[in-house]
PDB file of C-alpha atoms in Angstrom:
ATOM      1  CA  UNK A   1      65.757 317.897 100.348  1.00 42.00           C
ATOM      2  CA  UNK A   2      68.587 315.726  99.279  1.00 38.00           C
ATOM      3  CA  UNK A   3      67.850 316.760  95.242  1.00 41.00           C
ATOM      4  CA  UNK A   4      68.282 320.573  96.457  1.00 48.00           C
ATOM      5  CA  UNK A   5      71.697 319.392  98.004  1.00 46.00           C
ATOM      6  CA  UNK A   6      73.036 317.195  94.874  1.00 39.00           C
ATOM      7  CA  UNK A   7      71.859 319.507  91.696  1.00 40.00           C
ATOM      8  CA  UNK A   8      75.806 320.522  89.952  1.00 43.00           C
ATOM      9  CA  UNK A   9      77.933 319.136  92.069  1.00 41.00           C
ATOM     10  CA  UNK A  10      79.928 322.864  90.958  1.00 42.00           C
ATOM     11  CA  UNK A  11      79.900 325.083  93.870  1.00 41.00           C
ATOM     12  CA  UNK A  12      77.951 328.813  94.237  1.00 42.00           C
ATOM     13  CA  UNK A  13      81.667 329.892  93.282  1.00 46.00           C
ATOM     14  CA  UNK A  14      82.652 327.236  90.673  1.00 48.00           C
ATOM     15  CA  UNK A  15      82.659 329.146  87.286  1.00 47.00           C
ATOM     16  CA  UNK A  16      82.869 325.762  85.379  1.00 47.00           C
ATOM     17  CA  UNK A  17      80.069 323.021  85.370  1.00 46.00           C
ATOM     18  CA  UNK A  18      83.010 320.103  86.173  1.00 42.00           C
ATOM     19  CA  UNK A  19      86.358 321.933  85.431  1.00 40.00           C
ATOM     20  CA  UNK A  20      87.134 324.804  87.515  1.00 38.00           C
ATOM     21  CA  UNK A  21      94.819 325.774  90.561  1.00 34.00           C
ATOM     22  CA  UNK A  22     107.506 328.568  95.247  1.00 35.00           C
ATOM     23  CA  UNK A  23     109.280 326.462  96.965  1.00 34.00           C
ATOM     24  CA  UNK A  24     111.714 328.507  98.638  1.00 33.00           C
ATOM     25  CA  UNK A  25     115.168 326.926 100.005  1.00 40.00           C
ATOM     26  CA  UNK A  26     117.824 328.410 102.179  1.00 38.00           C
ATOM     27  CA  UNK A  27     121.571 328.925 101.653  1.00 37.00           C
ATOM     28  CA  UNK A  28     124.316 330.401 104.490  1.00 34.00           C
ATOM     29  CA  UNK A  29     125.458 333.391 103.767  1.00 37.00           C
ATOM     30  CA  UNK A  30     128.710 334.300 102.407  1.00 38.00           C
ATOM     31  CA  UNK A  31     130.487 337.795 103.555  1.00 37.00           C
ATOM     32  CA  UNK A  32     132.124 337.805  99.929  1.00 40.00           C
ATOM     33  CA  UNK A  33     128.915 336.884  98.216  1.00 43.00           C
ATOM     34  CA  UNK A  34     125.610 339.360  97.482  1.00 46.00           C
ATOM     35  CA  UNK A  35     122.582 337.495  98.481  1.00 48.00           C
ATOM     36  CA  UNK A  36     120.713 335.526  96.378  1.00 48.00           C
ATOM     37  CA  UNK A  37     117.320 338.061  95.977  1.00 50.00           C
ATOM     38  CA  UNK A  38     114.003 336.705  95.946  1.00 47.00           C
ATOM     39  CA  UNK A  39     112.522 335.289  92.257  1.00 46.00           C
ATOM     40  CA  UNK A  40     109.578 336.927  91.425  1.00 47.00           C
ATOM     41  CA  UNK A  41     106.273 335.261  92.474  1.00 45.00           C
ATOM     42  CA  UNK A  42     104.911 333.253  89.352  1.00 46.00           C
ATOM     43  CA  UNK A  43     100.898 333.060  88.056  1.00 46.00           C
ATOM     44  CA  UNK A  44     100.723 329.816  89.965  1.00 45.00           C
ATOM     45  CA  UNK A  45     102.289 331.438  93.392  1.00 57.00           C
ATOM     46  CA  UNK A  46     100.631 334.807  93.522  1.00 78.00           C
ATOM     47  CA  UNK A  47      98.855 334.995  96.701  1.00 91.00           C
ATOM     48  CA  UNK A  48      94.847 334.901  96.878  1.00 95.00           C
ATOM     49  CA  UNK A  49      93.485 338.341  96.289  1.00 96.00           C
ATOM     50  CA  UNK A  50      90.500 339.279  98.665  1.00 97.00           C
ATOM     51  CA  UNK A  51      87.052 340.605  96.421  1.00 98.00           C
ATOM     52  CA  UNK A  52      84.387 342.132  98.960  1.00 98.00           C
ATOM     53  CA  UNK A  53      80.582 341.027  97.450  1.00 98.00           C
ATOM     54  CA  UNK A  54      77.842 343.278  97.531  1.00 97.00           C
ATOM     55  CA  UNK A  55      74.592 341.445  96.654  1.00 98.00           C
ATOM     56  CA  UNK A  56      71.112 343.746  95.295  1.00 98.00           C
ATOM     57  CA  UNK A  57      68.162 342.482  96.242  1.00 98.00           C
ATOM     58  CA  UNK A  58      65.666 342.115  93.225  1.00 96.00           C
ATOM     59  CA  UNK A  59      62.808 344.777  93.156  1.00 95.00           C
ATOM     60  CA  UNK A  60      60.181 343.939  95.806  1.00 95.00           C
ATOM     61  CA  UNK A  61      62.210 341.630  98.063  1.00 95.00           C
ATOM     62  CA  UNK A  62      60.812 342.149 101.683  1.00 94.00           C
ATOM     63  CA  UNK A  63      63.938 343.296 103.484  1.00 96.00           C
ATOM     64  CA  UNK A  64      63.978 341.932 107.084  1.00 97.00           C
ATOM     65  CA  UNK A  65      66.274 341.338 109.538  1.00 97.00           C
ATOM     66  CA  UNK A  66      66.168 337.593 108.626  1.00 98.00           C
ATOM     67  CA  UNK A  67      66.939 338.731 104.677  1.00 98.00           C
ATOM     68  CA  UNK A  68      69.857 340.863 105.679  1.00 98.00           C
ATOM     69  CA  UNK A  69      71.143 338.554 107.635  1.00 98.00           C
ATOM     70  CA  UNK A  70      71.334 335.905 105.646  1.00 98.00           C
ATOM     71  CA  UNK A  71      72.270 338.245 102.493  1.00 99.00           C
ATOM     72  CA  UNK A  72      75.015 339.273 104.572  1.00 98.00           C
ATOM     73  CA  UNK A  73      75.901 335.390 104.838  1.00 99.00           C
ATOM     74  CA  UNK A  74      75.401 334.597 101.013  1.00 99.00           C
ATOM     75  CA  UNK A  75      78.179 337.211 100.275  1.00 99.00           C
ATOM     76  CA  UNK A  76      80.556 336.196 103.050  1.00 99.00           C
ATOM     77  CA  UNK A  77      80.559 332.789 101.557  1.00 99.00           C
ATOM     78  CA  UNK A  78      80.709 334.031  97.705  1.00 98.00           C
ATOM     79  CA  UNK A  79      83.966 335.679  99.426  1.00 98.00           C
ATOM     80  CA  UNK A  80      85.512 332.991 100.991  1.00 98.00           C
ATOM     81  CA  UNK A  81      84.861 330.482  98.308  1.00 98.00           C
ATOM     82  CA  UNK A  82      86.553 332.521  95.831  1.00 98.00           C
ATOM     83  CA  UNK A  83      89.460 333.180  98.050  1.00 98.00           C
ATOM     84  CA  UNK A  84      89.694 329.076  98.006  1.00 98.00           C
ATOM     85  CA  UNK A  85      89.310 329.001  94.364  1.00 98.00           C
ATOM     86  CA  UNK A  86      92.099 331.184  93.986  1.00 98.00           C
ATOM     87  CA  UNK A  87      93.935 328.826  96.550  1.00 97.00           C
ATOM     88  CA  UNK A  88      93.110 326.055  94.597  1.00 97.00           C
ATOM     89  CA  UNK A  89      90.628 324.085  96.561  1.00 98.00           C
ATOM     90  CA  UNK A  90      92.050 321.268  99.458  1.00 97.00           C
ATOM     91  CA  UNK A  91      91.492 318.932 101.983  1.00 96.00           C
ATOM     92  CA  UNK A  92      89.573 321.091 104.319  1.00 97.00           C
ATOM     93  CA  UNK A  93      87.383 323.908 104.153  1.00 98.00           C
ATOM     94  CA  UNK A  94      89.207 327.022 105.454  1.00 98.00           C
ATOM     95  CA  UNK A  95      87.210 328.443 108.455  1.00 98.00           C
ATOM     96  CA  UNK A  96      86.150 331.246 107.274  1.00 98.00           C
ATOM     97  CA  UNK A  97      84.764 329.307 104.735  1.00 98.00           C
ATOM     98  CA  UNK A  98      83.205 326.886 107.461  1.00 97.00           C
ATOM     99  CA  UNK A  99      81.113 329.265 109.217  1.00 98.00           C
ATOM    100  CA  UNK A 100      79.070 330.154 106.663  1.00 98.00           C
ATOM    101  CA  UNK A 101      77.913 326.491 105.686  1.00 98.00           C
ATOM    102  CA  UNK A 102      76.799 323.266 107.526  1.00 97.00           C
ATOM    103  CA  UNK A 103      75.181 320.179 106.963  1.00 95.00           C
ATOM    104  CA  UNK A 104      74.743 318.483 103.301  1.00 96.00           C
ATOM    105  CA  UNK A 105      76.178 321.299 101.675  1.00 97.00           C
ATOM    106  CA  UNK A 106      79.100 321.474 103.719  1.00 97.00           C
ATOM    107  CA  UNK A 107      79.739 318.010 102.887  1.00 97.00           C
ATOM    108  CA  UNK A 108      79.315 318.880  98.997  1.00 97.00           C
ATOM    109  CA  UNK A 109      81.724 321.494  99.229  1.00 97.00           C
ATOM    110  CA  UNK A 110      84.395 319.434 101.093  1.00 98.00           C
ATOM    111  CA  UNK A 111      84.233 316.821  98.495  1.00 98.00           C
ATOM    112  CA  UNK A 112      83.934 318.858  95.535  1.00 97.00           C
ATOM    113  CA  UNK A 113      87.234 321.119  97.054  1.00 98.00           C
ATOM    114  CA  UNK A 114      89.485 317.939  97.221  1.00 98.00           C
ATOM    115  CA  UNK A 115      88.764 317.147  93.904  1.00 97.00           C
ATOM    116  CA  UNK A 116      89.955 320.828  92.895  1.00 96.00           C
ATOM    117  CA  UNK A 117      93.101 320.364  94.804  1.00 97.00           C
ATOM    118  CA  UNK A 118      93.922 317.108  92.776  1.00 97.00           C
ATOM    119  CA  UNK A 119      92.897 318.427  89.444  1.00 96.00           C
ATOM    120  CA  UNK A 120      95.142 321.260  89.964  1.00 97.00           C
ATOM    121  CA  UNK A 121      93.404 323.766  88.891  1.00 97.00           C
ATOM    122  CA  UNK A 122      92.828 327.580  90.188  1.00 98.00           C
ATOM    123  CA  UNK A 123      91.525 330.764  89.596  1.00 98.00           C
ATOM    124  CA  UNK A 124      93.502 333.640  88.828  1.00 98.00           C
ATOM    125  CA  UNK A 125      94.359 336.528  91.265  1.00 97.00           C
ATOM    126  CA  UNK A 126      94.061 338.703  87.820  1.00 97.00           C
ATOM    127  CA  UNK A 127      90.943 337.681  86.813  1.00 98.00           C
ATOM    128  CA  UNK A 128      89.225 337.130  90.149  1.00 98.00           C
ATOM    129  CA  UNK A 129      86.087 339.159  90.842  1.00 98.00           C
ATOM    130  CA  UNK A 130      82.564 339.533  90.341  1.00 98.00           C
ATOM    131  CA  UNK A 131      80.202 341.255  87.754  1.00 97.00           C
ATOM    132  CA  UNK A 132      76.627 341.913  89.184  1.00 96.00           C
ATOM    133  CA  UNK A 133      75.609 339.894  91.797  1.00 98.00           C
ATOM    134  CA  UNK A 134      71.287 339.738  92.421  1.00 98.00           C
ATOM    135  CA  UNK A 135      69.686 338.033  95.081  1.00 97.00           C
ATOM    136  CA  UNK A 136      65.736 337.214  95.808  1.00 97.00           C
ATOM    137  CA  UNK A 137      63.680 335.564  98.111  1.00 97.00           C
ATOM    138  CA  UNK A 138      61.751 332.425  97.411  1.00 96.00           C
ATOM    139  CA  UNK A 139      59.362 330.380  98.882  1.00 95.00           C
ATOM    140  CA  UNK A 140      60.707 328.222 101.855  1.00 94.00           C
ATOM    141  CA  UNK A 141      60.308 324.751 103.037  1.00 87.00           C
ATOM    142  CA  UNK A 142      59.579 323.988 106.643  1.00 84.00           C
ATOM    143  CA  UNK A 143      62.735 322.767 107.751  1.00 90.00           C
ATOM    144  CA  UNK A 144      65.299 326.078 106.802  1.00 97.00           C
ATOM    145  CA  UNK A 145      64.288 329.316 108.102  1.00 98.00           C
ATOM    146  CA  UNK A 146      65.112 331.138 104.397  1.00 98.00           C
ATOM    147  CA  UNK A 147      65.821 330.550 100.971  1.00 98.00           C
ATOM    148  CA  UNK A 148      67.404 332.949  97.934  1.00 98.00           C
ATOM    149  CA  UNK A 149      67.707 332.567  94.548  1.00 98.00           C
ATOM    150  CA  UNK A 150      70.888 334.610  93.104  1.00 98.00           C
ATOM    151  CA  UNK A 151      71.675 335.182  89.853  1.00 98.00           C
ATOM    152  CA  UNK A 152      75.809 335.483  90.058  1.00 98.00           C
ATOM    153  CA  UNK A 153      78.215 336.706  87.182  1.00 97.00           C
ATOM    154  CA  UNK A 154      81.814 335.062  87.009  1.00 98.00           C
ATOM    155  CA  UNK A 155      82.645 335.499  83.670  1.00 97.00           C
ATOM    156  CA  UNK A 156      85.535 337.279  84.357  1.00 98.00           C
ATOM    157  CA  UNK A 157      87.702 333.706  86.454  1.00 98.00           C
ATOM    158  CA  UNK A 158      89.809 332.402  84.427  1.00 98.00           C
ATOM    159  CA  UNK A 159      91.195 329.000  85.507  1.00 98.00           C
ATOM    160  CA  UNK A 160      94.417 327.420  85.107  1.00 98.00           C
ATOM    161  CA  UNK A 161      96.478 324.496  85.196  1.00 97.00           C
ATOM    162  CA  UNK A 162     100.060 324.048  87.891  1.00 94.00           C
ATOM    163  CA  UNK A 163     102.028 325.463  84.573  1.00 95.00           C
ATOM    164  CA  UNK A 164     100.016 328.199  84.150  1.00 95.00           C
ATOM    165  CA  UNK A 165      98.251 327.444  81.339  1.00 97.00           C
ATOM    166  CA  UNK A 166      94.271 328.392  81.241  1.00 98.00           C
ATOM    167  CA  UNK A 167      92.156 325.788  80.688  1.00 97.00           C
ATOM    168  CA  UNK A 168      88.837 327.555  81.022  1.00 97.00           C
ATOM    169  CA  UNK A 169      86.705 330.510  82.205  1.00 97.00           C
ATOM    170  CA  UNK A 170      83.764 331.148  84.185  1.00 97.00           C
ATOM    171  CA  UNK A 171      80.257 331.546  83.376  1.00 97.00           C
ATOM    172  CA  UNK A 172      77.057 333.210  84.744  1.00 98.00           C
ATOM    173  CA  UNK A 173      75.435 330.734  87.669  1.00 97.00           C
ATOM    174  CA  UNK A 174      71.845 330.299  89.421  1.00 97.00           C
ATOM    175  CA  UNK A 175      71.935 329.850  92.512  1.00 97.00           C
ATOM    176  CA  UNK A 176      69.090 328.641  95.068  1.00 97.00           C
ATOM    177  CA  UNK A 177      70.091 328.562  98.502  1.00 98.00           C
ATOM    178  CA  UNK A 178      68.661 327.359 101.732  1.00 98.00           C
ATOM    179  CA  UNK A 179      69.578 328.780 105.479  1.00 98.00           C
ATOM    180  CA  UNK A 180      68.961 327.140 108.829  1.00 98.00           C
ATOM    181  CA  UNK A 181      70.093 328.087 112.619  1.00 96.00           C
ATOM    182  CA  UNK A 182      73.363 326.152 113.811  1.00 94.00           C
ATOM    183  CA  UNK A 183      74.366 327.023 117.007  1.00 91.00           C
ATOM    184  CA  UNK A 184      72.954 330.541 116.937  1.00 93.00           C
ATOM    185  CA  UNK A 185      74.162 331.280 113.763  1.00 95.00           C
ATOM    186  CA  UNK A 186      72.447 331.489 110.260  1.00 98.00           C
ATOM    187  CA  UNK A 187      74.328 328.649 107.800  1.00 98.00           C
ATOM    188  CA  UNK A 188      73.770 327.199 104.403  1.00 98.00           C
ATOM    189  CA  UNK A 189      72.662 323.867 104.495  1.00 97.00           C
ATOM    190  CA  UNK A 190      71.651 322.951 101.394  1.00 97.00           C
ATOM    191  CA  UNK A 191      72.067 324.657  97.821  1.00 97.00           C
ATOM    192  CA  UNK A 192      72.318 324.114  94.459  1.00 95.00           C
ATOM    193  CA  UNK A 193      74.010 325.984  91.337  1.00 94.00           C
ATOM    194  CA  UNK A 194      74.226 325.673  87.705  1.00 95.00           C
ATOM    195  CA  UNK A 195      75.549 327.511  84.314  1.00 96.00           C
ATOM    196  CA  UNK A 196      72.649 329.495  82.839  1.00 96.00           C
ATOM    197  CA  UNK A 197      72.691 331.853  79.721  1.00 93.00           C
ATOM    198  CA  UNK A 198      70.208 334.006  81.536  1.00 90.00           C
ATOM    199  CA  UNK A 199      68.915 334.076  85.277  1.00 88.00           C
ATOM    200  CA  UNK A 200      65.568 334.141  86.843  1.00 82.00           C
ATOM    201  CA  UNK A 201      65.728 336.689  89.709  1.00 74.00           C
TER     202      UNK A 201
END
């Protein structure tokens, strides 16, 4: 199980293989003197735009509740990983983040997150979305009640340094993804994801 875990240590939402993010300060004010306004929020301060993710199951995917479930899972956590890209990664997952993940592959994530934060690098509010998004079922192992393959298209992130400055862009990604039950509640627990040129859905 542990290979499923490891394979590109890049997240479902990382569009690069290994690259991938206003102070404010009071003054008292002065009846003679117009206040100071606000400076304009820069590239690097723009707040986190949300990007709702609507997965299509491939042609002949059997639909149950167990599939729609954890489809409905998959896309929460394509969300909330992209919403942390934007952020530019940190020490801890955020919890929205959290519940959708457990296990191994929460582990990965943390790790690969604080190394995002200390790169410094983010993706843009601008370019943050999704092209087309596919999802399939696969063959399972005993120990997860479900596993997907999902073909996902990022080629729209671009990423950038603290100054601004992009320093590269996203790229289509496979990704294979197995679900168990924590606490009543349907969690990625192991995964992998890679760069591809073309999917297998």
């Amino acid at each position: 199980m542990m290979a499923l875990v490891m394979v590109g240590l890049a997240t479902v939402a990382c569009g690069a293989d290994e690259d991938s993010t206003g102070a404010t300060g009071g003054i008292t004010p002065v009846a003679s003197v117009a206040p100071t306004p606000s400076p304009a929020l820069t590239p690097s301060a723009e707040a986190p735009k949300f990007v709702k993710v609507t997965a299509t199951p491939a042609p002949g995917t059997k639909q149950d509740a167990l599939f729609l479930e954890a489809k409905k899972v998959y896309e929460t956590y394509l969300e909330q990983t992209l919403l942390f890209e934007q952020e530019g990664g940190g020490e801890s997952l955020p919890l929205e983040l959290q519940k959708t993940v457990d296990g191994p592959w929460e582990n990965v994530l943390e790790e690969y997150y604080k190394k995002v934060e200390m790169r410094g690098h983010h993706v843009t509010s601008q370019s943050a979305g999704f092209g087309k998004v596919t999802l399939s079922r696969i063959k399972t192992e005993h120990s997860y009640l479900i596993t997907l393959r999902s073909c996902v298209d990022q080629r729209q992130w671009v990423f950038v340094d603290k100054s601004g400055g992009e320093v590269s862009r996203g790229n289509v990604r496979q990704i294979i993804m197995s679900m168990a039950k924590e606490n009543g509640s349907l969690v990625i627990t192991a995964a992998s994801s890679k760069g591809v040129d073309k999917c297998v859905v």
